XYZ file of C-alpha atoms in Angstrom:
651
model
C 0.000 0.000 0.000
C 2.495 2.518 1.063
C 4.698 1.377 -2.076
C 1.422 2.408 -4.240
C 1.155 5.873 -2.748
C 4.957 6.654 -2.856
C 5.148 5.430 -6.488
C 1.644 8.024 -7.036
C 3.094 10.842 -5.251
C 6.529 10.244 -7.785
C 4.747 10.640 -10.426
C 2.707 13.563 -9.118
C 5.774 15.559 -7.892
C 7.666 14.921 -11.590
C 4.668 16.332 -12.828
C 4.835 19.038 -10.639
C 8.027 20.103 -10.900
C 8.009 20.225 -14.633
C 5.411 22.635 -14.650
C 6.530 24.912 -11.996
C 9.771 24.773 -14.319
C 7.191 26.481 -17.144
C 4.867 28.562 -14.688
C 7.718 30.892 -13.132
C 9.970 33.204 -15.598
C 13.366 33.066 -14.874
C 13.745 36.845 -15.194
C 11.193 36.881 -11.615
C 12.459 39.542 -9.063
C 11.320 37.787 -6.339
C 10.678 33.830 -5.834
C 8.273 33.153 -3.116
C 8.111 29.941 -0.873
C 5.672 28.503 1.413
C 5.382 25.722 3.681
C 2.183 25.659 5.549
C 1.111 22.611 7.682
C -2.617 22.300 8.541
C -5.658 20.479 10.031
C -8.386 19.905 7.686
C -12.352 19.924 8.520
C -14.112 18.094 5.943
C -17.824 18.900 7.836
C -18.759 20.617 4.405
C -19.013 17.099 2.627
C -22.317 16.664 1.521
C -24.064 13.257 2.086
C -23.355 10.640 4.230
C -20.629 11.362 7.096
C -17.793 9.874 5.315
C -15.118 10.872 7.303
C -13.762 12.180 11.473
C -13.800 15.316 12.761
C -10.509 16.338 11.709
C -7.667 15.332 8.960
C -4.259 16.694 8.146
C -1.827 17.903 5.970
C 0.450 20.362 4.429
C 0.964 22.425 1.136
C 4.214 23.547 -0.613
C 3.466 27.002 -2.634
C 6.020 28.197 -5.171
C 5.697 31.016 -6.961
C 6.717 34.565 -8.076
C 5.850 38.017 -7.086
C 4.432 40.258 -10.132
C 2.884 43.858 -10.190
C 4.156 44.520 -6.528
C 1.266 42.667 -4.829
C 0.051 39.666 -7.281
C 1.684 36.205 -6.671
C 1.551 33.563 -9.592
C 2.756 30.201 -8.960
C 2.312 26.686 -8.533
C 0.834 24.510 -5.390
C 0.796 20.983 -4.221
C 0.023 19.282 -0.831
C -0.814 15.961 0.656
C -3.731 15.503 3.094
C -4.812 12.393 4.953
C -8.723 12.528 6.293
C -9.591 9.525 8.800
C -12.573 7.504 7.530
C -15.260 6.489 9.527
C -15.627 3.274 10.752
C -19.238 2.734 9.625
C -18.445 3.755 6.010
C -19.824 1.698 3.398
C -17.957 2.876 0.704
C -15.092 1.473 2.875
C -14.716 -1.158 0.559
C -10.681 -1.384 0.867
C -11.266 -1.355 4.793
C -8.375 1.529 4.183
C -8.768 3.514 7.548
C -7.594 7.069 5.488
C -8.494 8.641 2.366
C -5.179 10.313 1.477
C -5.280 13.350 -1.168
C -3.054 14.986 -3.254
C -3.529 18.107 -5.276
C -1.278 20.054 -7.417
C -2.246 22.952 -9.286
C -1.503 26.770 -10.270
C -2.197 29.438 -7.639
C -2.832 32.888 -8.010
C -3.519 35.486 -5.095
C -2.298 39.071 -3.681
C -0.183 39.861 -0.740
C -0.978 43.516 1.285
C 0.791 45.358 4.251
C -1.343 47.412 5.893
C 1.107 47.556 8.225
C 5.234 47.364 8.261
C 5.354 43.863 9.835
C 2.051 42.578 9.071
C 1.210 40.797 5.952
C -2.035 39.916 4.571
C -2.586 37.486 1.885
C -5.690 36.022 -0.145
C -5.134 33.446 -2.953
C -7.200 30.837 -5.642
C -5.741 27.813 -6.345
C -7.616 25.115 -8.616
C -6.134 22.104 -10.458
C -6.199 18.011 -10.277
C -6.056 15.908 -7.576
C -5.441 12.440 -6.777
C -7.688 10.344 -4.192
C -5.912 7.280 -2.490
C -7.755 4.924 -0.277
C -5.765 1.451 -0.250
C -5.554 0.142 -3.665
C -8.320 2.015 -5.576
C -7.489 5.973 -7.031
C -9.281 8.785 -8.179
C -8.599 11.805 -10.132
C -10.846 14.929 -10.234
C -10.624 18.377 -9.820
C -10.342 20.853 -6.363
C -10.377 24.086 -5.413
C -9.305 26.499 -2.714
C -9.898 29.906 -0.951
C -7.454 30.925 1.372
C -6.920 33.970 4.003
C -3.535 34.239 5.508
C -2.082 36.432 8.060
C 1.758 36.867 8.595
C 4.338 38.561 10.893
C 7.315 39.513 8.962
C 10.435 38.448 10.620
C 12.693 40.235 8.209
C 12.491 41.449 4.810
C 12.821 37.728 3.516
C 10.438 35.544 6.550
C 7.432 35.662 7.751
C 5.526 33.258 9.705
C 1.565 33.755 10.151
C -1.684 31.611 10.727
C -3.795 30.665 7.062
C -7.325 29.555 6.707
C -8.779 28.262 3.856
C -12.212 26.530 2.598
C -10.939 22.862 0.391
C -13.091 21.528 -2.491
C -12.418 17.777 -3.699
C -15.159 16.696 -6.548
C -16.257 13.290 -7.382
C -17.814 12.410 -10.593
C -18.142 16.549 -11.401
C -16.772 19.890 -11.760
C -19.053 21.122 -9.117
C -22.113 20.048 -6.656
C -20.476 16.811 -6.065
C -17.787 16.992 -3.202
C -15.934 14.283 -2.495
C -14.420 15.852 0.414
C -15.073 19.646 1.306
C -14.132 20.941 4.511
C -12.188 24.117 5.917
C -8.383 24.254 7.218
C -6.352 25.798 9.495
C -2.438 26.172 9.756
C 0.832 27.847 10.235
C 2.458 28.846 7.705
C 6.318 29.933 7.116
C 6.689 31.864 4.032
C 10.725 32.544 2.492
C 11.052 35.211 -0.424
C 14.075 34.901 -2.523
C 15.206 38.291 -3.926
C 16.716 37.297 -7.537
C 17.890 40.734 -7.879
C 20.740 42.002 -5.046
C 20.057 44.564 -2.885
C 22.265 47.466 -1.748
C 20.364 48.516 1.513
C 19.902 51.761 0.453
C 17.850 54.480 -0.836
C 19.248 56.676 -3.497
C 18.242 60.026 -5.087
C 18.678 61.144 -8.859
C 17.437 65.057 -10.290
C 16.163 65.622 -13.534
C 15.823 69.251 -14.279
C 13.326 71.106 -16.409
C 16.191 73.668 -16.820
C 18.863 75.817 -14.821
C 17.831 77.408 -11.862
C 17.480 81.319 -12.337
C 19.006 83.124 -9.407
C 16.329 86.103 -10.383
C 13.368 84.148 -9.111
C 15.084 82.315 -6.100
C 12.139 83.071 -4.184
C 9.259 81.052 -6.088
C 11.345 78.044 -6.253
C 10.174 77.753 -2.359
C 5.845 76.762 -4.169
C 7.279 75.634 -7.899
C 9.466 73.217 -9.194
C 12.473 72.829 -11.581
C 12.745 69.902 -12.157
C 11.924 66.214 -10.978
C 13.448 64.407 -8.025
C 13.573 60.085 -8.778
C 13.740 57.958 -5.857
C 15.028 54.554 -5.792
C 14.113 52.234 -3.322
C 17.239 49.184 -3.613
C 16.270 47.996 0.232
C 15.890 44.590 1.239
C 11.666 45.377 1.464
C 9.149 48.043 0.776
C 9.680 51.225 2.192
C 6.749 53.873 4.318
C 6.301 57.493 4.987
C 9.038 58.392 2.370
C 10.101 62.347 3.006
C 12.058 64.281 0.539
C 14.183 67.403 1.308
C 16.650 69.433 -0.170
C 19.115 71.376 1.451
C 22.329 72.998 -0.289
C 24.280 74.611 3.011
C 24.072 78.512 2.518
C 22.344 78.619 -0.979
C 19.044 77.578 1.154
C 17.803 79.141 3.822
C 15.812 75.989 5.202
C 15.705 71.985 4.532
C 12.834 72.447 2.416
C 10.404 69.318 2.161
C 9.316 68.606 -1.512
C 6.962 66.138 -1.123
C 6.038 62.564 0.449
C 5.671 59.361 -1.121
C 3.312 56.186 1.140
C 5.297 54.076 -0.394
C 7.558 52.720 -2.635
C 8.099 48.781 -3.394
C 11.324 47.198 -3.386
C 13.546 47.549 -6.652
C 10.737 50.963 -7.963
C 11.348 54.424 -8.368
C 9.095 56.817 -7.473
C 8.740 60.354 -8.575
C 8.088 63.796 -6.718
C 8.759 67.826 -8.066
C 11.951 69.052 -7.036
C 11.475 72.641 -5.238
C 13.925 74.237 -2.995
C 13.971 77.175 -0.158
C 16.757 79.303 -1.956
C 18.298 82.120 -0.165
C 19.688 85.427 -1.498
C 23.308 84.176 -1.207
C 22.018 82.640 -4.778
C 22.323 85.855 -6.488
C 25.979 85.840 -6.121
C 26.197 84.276 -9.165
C 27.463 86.737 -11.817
C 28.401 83.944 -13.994
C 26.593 80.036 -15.051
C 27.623 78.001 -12.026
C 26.750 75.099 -10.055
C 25.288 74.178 -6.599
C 26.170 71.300 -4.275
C 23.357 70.111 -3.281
C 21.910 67.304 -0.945
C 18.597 64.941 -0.848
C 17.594 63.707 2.928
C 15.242 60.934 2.613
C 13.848 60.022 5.440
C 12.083 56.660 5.358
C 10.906 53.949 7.054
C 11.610 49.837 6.793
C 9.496 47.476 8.526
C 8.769 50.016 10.810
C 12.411 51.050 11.475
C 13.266 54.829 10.937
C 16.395 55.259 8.655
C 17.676 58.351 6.588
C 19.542 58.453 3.540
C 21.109 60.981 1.865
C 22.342 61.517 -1.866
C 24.495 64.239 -3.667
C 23.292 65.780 -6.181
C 24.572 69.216 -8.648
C 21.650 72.042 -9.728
C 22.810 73.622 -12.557
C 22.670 77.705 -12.299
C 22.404 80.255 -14.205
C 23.986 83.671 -13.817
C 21.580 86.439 -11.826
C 20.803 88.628 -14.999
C 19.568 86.520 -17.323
C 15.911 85.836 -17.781
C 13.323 84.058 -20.864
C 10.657 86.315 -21.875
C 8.141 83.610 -22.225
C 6.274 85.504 -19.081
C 7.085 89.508 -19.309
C 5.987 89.839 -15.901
C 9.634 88.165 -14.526
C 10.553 91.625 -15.066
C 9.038 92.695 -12.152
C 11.989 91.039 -9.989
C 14.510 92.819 -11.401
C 12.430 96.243 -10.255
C 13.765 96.598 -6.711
C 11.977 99.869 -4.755
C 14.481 98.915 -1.793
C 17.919 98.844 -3.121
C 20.460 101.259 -1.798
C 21.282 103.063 -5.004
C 17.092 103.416 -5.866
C 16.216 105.128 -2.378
C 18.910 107.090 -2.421
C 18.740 108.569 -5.737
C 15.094 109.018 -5.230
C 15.205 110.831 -2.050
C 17.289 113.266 -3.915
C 14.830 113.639 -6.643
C 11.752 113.932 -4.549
C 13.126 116.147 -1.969
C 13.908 118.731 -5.337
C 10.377 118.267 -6.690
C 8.871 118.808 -2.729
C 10.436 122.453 -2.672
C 9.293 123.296 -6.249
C 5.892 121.528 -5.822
C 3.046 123.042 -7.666
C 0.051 122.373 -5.036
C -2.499 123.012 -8.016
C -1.211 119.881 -10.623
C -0.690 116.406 -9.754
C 1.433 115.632 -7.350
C 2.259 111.785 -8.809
C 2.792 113.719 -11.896
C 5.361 116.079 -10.620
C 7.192 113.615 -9.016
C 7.776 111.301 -12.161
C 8.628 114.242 -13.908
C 11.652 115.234 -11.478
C 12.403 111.224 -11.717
C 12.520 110.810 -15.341
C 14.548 114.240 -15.954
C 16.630 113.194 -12.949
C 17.863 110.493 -14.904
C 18.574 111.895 -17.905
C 20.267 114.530 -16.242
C 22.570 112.213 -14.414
C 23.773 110.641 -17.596
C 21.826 107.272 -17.958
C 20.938 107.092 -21.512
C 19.485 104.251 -23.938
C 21.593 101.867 -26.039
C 20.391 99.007 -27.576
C 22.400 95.807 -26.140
C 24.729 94.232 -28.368
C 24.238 90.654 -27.552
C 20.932 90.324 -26.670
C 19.011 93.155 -28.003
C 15.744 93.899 -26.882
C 14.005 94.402 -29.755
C 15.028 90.824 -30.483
C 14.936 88.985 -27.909
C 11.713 89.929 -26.329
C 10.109 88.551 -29.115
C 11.751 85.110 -28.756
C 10.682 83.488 -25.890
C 12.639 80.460 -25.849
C 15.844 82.498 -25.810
C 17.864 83.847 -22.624
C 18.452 87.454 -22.217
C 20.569 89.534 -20.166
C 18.933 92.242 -18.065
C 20.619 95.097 -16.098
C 19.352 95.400 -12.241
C 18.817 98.761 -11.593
C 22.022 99.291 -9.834
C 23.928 98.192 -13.045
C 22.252 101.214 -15.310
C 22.994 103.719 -12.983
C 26.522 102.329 -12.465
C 27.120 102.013 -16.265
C 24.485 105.246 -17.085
C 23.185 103.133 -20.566
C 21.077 100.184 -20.648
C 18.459 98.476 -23.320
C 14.977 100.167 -23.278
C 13.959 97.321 -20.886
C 17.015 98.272 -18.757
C 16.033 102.085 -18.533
C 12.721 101.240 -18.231
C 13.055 98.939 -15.155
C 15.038 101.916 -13.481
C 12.487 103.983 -14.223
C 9.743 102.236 -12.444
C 12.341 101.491 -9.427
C 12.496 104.812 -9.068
C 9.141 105.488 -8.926
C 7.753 102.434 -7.099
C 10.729 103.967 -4.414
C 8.718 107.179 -4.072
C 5.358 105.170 -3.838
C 4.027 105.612 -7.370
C 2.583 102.597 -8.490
C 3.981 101.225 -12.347
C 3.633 98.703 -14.677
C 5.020 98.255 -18.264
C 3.988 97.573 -22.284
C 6.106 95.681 -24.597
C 5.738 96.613 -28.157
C 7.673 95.546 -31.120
C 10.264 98.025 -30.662
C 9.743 100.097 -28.049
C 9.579 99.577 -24.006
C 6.578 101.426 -22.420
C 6.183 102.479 -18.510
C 3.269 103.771 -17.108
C 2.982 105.227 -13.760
C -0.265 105.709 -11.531
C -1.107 109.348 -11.390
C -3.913 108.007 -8.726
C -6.910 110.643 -10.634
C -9.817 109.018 -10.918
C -10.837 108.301 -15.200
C -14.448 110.852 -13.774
C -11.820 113.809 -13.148
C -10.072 113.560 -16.448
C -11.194 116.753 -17.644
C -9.672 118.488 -14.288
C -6.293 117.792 -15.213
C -6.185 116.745 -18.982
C -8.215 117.924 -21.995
C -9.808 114.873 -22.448
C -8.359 111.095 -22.421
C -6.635 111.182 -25.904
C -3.131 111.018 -24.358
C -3.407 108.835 -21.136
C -4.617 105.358 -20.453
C -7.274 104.279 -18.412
C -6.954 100.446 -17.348
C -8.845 100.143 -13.662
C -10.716 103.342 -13.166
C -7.470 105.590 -12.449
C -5.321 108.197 -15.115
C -2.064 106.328 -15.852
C 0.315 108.370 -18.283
C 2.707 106.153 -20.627
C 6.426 106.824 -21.212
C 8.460 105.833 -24.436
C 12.025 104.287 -23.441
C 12.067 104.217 -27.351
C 12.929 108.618 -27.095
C 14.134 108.549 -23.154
C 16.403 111.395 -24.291
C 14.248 113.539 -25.560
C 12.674 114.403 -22.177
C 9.072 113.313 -19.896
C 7.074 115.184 -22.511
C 8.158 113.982 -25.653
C 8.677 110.555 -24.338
C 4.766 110.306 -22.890
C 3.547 112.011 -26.294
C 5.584 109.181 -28.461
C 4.289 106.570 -25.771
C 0.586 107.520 -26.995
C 1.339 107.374 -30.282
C 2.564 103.634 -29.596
C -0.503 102.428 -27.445
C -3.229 104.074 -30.125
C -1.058 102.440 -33.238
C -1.340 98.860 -31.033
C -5.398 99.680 -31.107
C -5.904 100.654 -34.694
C -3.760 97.605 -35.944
C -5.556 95.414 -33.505
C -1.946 94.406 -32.208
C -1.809 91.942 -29.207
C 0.839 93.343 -26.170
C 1.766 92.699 -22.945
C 0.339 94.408 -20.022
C 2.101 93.906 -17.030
C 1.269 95.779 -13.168
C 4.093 95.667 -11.266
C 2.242 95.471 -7.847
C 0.513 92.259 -9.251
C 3.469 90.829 -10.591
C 5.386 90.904 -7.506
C 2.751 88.767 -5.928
C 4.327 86.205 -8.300
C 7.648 87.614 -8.867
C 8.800 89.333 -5.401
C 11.801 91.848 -6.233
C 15.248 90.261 -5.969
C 16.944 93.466 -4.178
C 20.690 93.149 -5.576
C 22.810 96.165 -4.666
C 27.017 97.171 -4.342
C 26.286 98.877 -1.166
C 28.043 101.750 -2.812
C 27.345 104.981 -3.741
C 26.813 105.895 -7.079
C 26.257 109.689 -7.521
C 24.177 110.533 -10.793
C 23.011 114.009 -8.606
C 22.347 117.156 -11.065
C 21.943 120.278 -9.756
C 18.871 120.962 -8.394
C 18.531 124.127 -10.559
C 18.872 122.337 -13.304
C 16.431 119.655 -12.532
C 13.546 122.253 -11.265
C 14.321 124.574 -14.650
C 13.936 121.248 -17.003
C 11.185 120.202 -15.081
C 9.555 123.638 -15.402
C 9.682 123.569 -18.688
C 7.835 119.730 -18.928
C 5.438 121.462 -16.410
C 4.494 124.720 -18.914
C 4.502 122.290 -22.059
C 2.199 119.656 -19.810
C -0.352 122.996 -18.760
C -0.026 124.416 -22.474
C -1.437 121.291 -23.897
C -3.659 120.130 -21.524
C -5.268 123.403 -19.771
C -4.872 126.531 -22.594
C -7.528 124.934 -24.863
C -9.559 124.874 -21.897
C -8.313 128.238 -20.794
C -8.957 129.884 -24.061
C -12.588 128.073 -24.382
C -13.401 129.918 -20.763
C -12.099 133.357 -22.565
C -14.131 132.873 -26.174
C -17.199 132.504 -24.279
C -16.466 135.545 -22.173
C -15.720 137.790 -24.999
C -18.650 135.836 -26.809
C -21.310 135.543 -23.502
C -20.068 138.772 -21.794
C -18.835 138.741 -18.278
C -19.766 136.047 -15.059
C -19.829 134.743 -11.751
C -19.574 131.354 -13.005
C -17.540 131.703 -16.166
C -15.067 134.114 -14.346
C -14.350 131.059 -11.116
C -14.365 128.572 -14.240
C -11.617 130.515 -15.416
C -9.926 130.926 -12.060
C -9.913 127.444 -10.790
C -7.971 126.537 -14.198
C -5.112 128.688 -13.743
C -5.023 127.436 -10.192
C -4.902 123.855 -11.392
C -2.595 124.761 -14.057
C -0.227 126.400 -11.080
C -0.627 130.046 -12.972
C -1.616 131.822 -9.809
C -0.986 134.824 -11.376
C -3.147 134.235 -14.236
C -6.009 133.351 -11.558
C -5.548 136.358 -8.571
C -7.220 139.071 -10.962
C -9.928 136.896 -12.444
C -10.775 136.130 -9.092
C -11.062 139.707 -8.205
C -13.005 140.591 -10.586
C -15.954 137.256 -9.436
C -15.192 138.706 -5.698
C -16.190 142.313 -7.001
C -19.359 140.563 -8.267
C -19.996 139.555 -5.007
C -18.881 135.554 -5.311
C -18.101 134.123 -1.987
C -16.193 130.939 -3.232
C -13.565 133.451 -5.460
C -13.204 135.595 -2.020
C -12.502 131.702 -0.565
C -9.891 130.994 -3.684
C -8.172 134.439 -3.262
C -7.556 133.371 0.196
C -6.332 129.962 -0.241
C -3.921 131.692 -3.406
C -2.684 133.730 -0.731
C -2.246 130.901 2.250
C -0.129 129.246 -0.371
C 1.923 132.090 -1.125
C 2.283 132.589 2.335
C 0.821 135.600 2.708
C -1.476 135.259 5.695
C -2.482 138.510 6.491
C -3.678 138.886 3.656
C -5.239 135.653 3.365
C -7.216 136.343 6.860
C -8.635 139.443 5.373
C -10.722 137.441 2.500
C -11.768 134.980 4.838
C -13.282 137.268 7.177
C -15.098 139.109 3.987
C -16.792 136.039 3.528
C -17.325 135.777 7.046
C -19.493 138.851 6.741
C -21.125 137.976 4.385
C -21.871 134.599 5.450
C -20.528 134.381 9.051
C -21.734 130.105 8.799
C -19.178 129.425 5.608
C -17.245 126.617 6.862
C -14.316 126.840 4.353
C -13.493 130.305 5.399
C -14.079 129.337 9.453
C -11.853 126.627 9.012
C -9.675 128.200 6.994
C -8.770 131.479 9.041
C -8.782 129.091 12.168
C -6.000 127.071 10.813
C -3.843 130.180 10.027
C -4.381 131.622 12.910
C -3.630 128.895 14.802
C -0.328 128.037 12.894
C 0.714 132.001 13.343
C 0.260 131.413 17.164
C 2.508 128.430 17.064
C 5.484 129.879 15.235
C-alpha cells in the first residue's frame, strides 16, 4: 500500500516540478516559498458522514511576485482525512483517504502595516484520491486567508485559513471531500535581484535654476526628483528634502511618497527654499546640493542621503516667455534706488506746484533726474531687446537697476526697469507695455478716469486700465525728455489699437505677488546728482509744455465765451480754478477779483487759499473774514482762518 502511494506521489511531484519549471519566468524579481502545515475539517461534505472530525496535511506554494502585490505560482500538498468506521464505501477497509492536489495558484499579498502581511489566494487544479488500492482523479479548489508577521524582509511566519473543495464524478455540486483548514504557515522570499540597503536620489531638471526668481522656487518646481528604493523590502512614509548649506535658507520638504516597493522608483517635483546668497552668481555656475530621505523599513526609521549638482544660471539673465519676470529685477528697496530718489523727490517737494498732480510732478523730477545724471538708452549688443523679447525660448541679459545707474546706458527694458524702481521707491505705483520696438512704462497718477477733464483735456493722451489716469512713457525717445517721451508713448498704445496688435500688459504690484523683487545692490554709492537748478528749470519747462497742452484749450474756451457771452460769476471762477490747477496763480488772482467784485463768496474763498499758499497770511485772513461777513456760517473760510491763525500762534 504505502509502495502504491509513494510510487503516485513520484509521479505527481515529476509532474509538478516540470510545470513549476514552465509557470515561473526566470527573469522573476522575487521567488516566493511557502510551507504551511494544517488540520483539515471536511464537515462541508455533503451526504453521508464519510469521514472524522478532523484530517491533516500540508501544502508547498512556489511562486513569483508580479505587479508589486500579485503572486503567480504553482501549489501541491498531501492531506490524509480519517474515515469512519461505519463507512460503506469502505470497501478497501483503508482507515484514510489520502489526497493529493497540485495545481496553479494565483492570489495578492498587502501590508497594511510594516510587519504585518495579509494574503488572499485561488488555487484550482487536479487531484489524486488514495484509499488502499483504488485511485481517483478529479478536480479541487481552494480559498485561502492568511495572516503573517514579517520576521525580516525575507520571513514571515503567520496563521492561514482556507475553505478545500475535492469533486467526485463533477466539476461542481459533487464533493468528495469539502471541509475548511487551518495552519501555520512559514513563508521565504528569494530576492533574484541584489540589494544594496539603500535608498538613493537622482534630479532631472526642467532647466537651470534662475538666481532672479530664487524666491518662487520655495511653491514651484524645476525639475523632478527620482527615488530609488534598492532595500531589502518596501519602504513607508518616504520624506524628501533638499538642502544645499548657505544657498538655502531651510531643509525644504518637496513632497512625500506612502510608499515605494522594493527595486521601484518613485517620482516627486523638485522645489527648494533658496536664499539670497544665490544671487551671487554673476556667472553660469553650479550648486552642491543634498537629498535627505527620510524613510521607514518594517517600521524602522532610517535616513539616507544623496548628492546631487543644480545647474545655475547667472543672476541677470531671464526668458521672456512671461514679461511679468521683469518685475523682480524692479527693486523699490535697493540702496542706489532710495537714495537717488530721495534726492529727486526732496527737489520736486520744494518746487511743488500744489495746483497739478502731485504723482505727476514727481515722475517728472524722476525721469529728468535720470537723464540729467547721464543714464541714456543703447540698444544691447548681444541680446538686443528688440530681439529677444520677441523670442521666448531664448535667454536674455537684463541690467538690475544698480547696473544702469553704475554704467548710465542700458536696453529700453534696462532704462525702463530703473524707471519704475524709481518710482515704485517714491510710492508711485507702475507697470510696463512691450511693443515691437519700443519699451513702455506707465505710472499711476492716482486721478480718478471721472476727473479727467480736471487735469487733462480729455483722455486722448493717457490710459485708463482700472478706473485711475495712468500716463505712458516711451524708453524708445528717453532722451528727448518726460514730454516727448509720454507724447511718443501715446502714439505707440493708439497704433497697437488701430492695428488690432496683441501686447503685454504687465502691473508691477501684481506681478510681484508672483515675482517678489530680488533686491541686488554694491552697497556703494553711485552719484548721478544734477543740480537741483537744473532739474527744477527742465522740469519747469515739462510742467508749462504739460499745462499748455492740456489746460490753454480749456483756458482759451473759458475766454471765447467771455468775450462771446459777456462777463460772469460762473464763467469768471471757471476761469480761475484753471489757472489754479494749471499752477498760474498769477493768471487766476485778478480773475478772481473781478468774481469777488461781483460779489462771489467761493472766489473771495480761492483768493484766500492763493494767498495761504503764497504765504501771505495777512492777507489771506482778510478774505476769509469778507466772507465771514457775508456769510458768518461758511465753513471753508471758518476753518480756513482758524488754521492760520492757529499756525501764526505756534510759530
Amino acid at each position: 500500500m504505502k509502495r502504491v502511494i509513494f510510487s503516485n506521489f513520484k509521479k505527481v511531484l515529476i509532474a509538478f516540478l516540470i510545470w513549476a519549471a514552465c509557470v515561473i519566468p526566470a527573469s522573476a524579481l522575487e521567488l516566493v516559498f511557502s510551507l504551511t502545515p494544517q488540520l483539515a475539517y471536511p464537515f462541508l461534505t455533503k451526504g453521508n458522514v464519510k469521514y472524522d472530525n478532523m484530517g491533516y496535511g500540508v501544502m508547498l506554494d512556489t511562486g513569483v511576485t508580479l505587479f508589486d502585490y500579485l503572486n503567480l505560482g504553482s501549489t501541491v500538498g498531501f492531506y490524509g482525512v480519517p474515515k469512519k468506521s461505519s463507512s460503506k464505501l469502505d470497501e478497501s477497509k483503508a482507515k484514510n483517504v489520502f489526497f493529493v492536489p497540485f495545481g496553479i495558484k494565483v492570489g495578492t499579498t498587502l501590508y497594511p502595516l510594516s510587519r504585518l502581511a495579509v494574503s488572499a489566494s485561488l488555487a484550482t487544479g487536479p487531484s489524486i484520491a488514495i484509499s488502499g488500492s483504488q485511485q481517483h482523479y478529479q478536480p479541487w479548489y481552494s480559498a485561502e486567508l492568511s495572516a503573517a508577521f514579517r520576521i525580516n524582509p525575507s520571513m514571515s511566519l503567520g496563521v492561514t485559513g482556507s475553505w478545500l473543495d475535492y469533486q467526485f464524478s463533477t466539476w461542481f455540486k459533487n464533493p468528495l471531500m469539502q471541509g475548511l483548514t487551518v495552519g501555520i504557515g512559514f513563508t521565504y522570499r528569494l530576492d533574484t535581484v541584489k540589494s544594496s540597503g539603500s535608498v538613493s536620489a537622482t534630479a532631472e531638471f526642467d532647466d537651470n535654476v534662475f538666481p532672479l526668481l530664487y524666491t518662487i522656487y520655495k511653491e514651484n518646481s524645476f525639475g523632478t526628483l527620482h527615488i530609488s528604493n534598492d532595500e531589502t523590502a518596501e519602504i513607508k512614509n518616504v520624506r524628501v528634502s533638499i538642502r544645499a548649506n548657505d544657498y538655502t535658507a531651510s531643509e525644504l520638504e518637496c513632497g512625500v511618497i506612502p510608499v515605494i516597493r522594493k527595486h521601484r522608483t518613485e517620482s516627486i517635483p523638485l522645489t527648494a527654499d533658496f536664499s539670497d546668497a544665490i544671487l551671487q552668481f554673476s556667472e553660469n555656475g553650479q550648486i552642491p546640493a543634498e537629498v535627505v530621505i527620510n524613510y521607514e523599513l518594517l517600521g524602522q526609521k532610517r535616513t539616507s542621503v544623496s548628492q546631487i549638482i543644480i545647474p545655475v544660471y547667472n543672476r541677470n539673465q531671464m526668458r521672456w516667455a512671461d514679461p511679468a519676470v521683469l518685475a523682480s529685477y524692479v527693486s523699490a528697496s535697493s540702496q542706489e534706488v532710495m537714495e537717488f530718489s530721495k534726492y529727486l523727490v526732496g527737489v520736486a517737494r520744494r518746487y511743488l506746484r500744489s495746483g497739478l498732480n502731485r504723482n505727476m510732478q514727481f515722475a517728472m523730477y524722476v525721469y529728468e533726474g535720470m537723464r540729467l545724471g547721464g543714464i541714456r538708452t543703447e540698444a544691447d549688443s548681444s541680446t538686443p531687446y528688440d530681439t529677444y523679447h520677441l523670442q521666448p525660448s531664448e535667454l536674455d541679459y537684463i541690467q538690475y537697476p544698480y547696473q544702469t545707474m553704475l554704467y548710465k546706458y542700458g536696453d529700453k527694458d534696462d532704462v525702463g526697469i530703473l524707471l519704475m524702481s524709481l518710482l515704485e521707491s517714491v510710492g508711485i505705483e507702475s507697470a510696463f507695455i512691450t511693443t515691437k520696438d519700443d519699451f513702455i512704462v506707465l505710472f499711476n497718477t492716482e486721478i480718478d478716469a471721472d476727473n479727467v477733464q480736471t487735469y487733462f483735456d480729455g483722455s486722448d493722451r493717457v490710459v485708463i486700465p482700472d478706473g485711475h489716469i495712468w500716463i505712458p512713457l516711451s524708453m524708445k525717445v528717453f532722451e528727448q525728455g518726460f514730454i516727448n517721451s509720454w507724447y511718443n508713448a501715446v502714439d505707440e498704445i493708439m497704433q497697437l489699437y488701430e492695428n488690432d496688435e496683441e501686447y503685454n500688459y504687465v502691473g508691477i504690484t501684481d506681478a510681484w505677488a508672483t515675482y517678489p523683487p530680488a533686491s541686488i545692490s554694491t552697497g556703494d554709492t553711485i552719484n548721478l546728482e544734477s543740480s537741483e537748478k537744473t532739474v527744477a528749470e527742465i522740469v519747469e519747462t515739462d510742467i508749462s509744455r504739460y499745462i499748455t497742452a492740456e489746460f490753454g484749450p480749456q483756458i482759451a474756451a473759458v475766454q471765447n465765451r467771455i468775450l462771446k457771452e459777456g462777463a460772469s460769476v460762473g464763467l469768471y471762477n471757471q476761469l480761475g480754478m484753471l489757472y489754479v490747477r494749471a499752477g498760474m496763480y498769477s493768471s487766476a488772482i485778478p480773475v478772481y477779483q473781478l468774481s469777488a467784485k461781483m460779489g462771489s463768496i467761493p472766489a473771495m474763498n480761492n483768493l484766500g487759499n492763493i494767498a495761504s499758499l503764497q504765504k501771505k497770511y495777512d492777507e489771506a485772513m482778510s478774505w476769509y473774514k469778507k466772507v465771514l461777513e457775508l456769510d458768518p456760517e461758511n465753513a471753508t473760510a471758518k476753518s480756513n482762518l482758524a488754521r492760520i491763525q492757529s499756525d501764526l500762534q505756534n510759530e
